[in-house]
Amino acid sequence: MSDFQIMNEAYARNMPAGVMPVRTCVAVKELPFGSDVEIECIAASEKAQ
């Protein structure tokens, strides 16, 4: 959670203004492999069948 503001800034820089997707932030004691962040996403395409 100490990097929450840094992640907010990166998120704002990389997402189009006005169409930012929903997100969730969950604090955990430790992530696998010493990771600093875990990101999960769901994508949709108009071409999906």
mmCIF file with all atom_site columns, C-alpha atoms in Angstrom:
data_model
loop_
_atom_site.group_PDB
_atom_site.id
_atom_site.type_symbol
_atom_site.label_atom_id
_atom_site.label_alt_id
_atom_site.label_comp_id
_atom_site.label_asym_id
_atom_site.label_entity_id
_atom_site.label_seq_id
_atom_site.pdbx_PDB_ins_code
_atom_site.Cartn_x
_atom_site.Cartn_y
_atom_site.Cartn_z
_atom_site.occupancy
_atom_site.B_iso_or_equiv
_atom_site.pdbx_formal_charge
_atom_site.auth_seq_id
_atom_site.auth_comp_id
_atom_site.auth_asym_id
_atom_site.auth_atom_id
_atom_site.pdbx_PDB_model_num
ATOM 1  C CA . MET A 1 1  ? 0.000   0.000   0.000   1.00 0.00 ? 1  MET A CA 1
ATOM 2  C CA . SER A 1 2  ? 3.016   2.275   0.302   1.00 0.00 ? 2  SER A CA 1
ATOM 3  C CA . ASP A 1 3  ? 3.072   2.555   -3.519  1.00 0.00 ? 3  ASP A CA 1
ATOM 4  C CA . PHE A 1 4  ? -0.644  3.342   -3.867  1.00 0.00 ? 4  PHE A CA 1
ATOM 5  C CA . GLN A 1 5  ? -0.103  6.948   -5.007  1.00 0.00 ? 5  GLN A CA 1
ATOM 6  C CA . ILE A 1 6  ? 2.600   5.908   -7.493  1.00 0.00 ? 6  ILE A CA 1
ATOM 7  C CA . MET A 1 7  ? 0.202   3.351   -8.997  1.00 0.00 ? 7  MET A CA 1
ATOM 8  C CA . ASN A 1 8  ? -2.557  5.992   -9.197  1.00 0.00 ? 8  ASN A CA 1
ATOM 9  C CA . GLU A 1 9  ? -0.214  8.291   -11.128 1.00 0.00 ? 9  GLU A CA 1
ATOM 10 C CA . ALA A 1 10 ? 0.853   5.529   -13.539 1.00 0.00 ? 10 ALA A CA 1
ATOM 11 C CA . TYR A 1 11 ? -2.786  4.510   -14.021 1.00 0.00 ? 11 TYR A CA 1
ATOM 12 C CA . ALA A 1 12 ? -3.822  8.090   -14.826 1.00 0.00 ? 12 ALA A CA 1
ATOM 13 C CA . ARG A 1 13 ? -0.947  8.515   -17.320 1.00 0.00 ? 13 ARG A CA 1
ATOM 14 C CA . ASN A 1 14 ? -1.786  5.316   -19.195 1.00 0.00 ? 14 ASN A CA 1
ATOM 15 C CA . MET A 1 15 ? -5.581  5.343   -19.361 1.00 0.00 ? 15 MET A CA 1
ATOM 16 C CA . PRO A 1 16 ? -7.644  7.611   -21.619 1.00 0.00 ? 16 PRO A CA 1
ATOM 17 C CA . ALA A 1 17 ? -9.288  10.445  -19.679 1.00 0.00 ? 17 ALA A CA 1
ATOM 18 C CA . GLY A 1 18 ? -12.968 9.835   -19.004 1.00 0.00 ? 18 GLY A CA 1
ATOM 19 C CA . VAL A 1 19 ? -12.945 6.097   -19.761 1.00 0.00 ? 19 VAL A CA 1
ATOM 20 C CA . MET A 1 20 ? -10.881 4.644   -16.935 1.00 0.00 ? 20 MET A CA 1
ATOM 21 C CA . PRO A 1 21 ? -11.928 1.073   -16.141 1.00 0.00 ? 21 PRO A CA 1
ATOM 22 C CA . VAL A 1 22 ? -13.023 -0.042  -12.708 1.00 0.00 ? 22 VAL A CA 1
ATOM 23 C CA . ARG A 1 23 ? -10.256 -1.354  -10.458 1.00 0.00 ? 23 ARG A CA 1
ATOM 24 C CA . THR A 1 24 ? -9.809  -2.914  -7.068  1.00 0.00 ? 24 THR A CA 1
ATOM 25 C CA . CYS A 1 25 ? -6.948  -2.578  -4.602  1.00 0.00 ? 25 CYS A CA 1
ATOM 26 C CA . VAL A 1 26 ? -6.389  -5.294  -2.007  1.00 0.00 ? 26 VAL A CA 1
ATOM 27 C CA . ALA A 1 27 ? -3.614  -5.224  0.583   1.00 0.00 ? 27 ALA A CA 1
ATOM 28 C CA . VAL A 1 28 ? -1.856  -8.521  1.254   1.00 0.00 ? 28 VAL A CA 1
ATOM 29 C CA . LYS A 1 29 ? 1.101   -9.403  3.430   1.00 0.00 ? 29 LYS A CA 1
ATOM 30 C CA . GLU A 1 30 ? 3.173   -10.825 0.567   1.00 0.00 ? 30 GLU A CA 1
ATOM 31 C CA . LEU A 1 31 ? 2.934   -11.664 -3.141  1.00 0.00 ? 31 LEU A CA 1
ATOM 32 C CA . PRO A 1 32 ? 4.510   -14.712 -4.783  1.00 0.00 ? 32 PRO A CA 1
ATOM 33 C CA . PHE A 1 33 ? 8.088   -14.458 -6.074  1.00 0.00 ? 33 PHE A CA 1
ATOM 34 C CA . GLY A 1 34 ? 8.685   -11.176 -4.212  1.00 0.00 ? 34 GLY A CA 1
ATOM 35 C CA . SER A 1 35 ? 6.456   -9.260  -6.631  1.00 0.00 ? 35 SER A CA 1
ATOM 36 C CA . ASP A 1 36 ? 5.531   -5.658  -5.846  1.00 0.00 ? 36 ASP A CA 1
ATOM 37 C CA . VAL A 1 37 ? 2.206   -5.687  -7.682  1.00 0.00 ? 37 VAL A CA 1
ATOM 38 C CA . GLU A 1 38 ? -0.273  -8.129  -9.216  1.00 0.00 ? 38 GLU A CA 1
ATOM 39 C CA . ILE A 1 39 ? -2.524  -6.941  -12.012 1.00 0.00 ? 39 ILE A CA 1
ATOM 40 C CA . GLU A 1 40 ? -5.583  -8.829  -13.235 1.00 0.00 ? 40 GLU A CA 1
ATOM 41 C CA . CYS A 1 41 ? -7.561  -7.738  -16.266 1.00 0.00 ? 41 CYS A CA 1
ATOM 42 C CA . ILE A 1 42 ? -10.538 -8.753  -18.355 1.00 0.00 ? 42 ILE A CA 1
ATOM 43 C CA . ALA A 1 43 ? -10.631 -7.648  -21.991 1.00 0.00 ? 43 ALA A CA 1
ATOM 44 C CA . ALA A 1 44 ? -13.425 -7.664  -24.544 1.00 0.00 ? 44 ALA A CA 1
ATOM 45 C CA . SER A 1 45 ? -13.326 -7.318  -28.297 1.00 0.00 ? 45 SER A CA 1
ATOM 46 C CA . GLU A 1 46 ? -16.071 -6.540  -30.762 1.00 0.00 ? 46 GLU A CA 1
ATOM 47 C CA . LYS A 1 47 ? -14.559 -9.303  -32.904 1.00 0.00 ? 47 LYS A CA 1
ATOM 48 C CA . ALA A 1 48 ? -14.950 -11.908 -30.146 1.00 0.00 ? 48 ALA A CA 1
ATOM 49 C CA . GLN A 1 49 ? -17.131 -14.836 -31.134 1.00 0.00 ? 49 GLN A CA 1
#
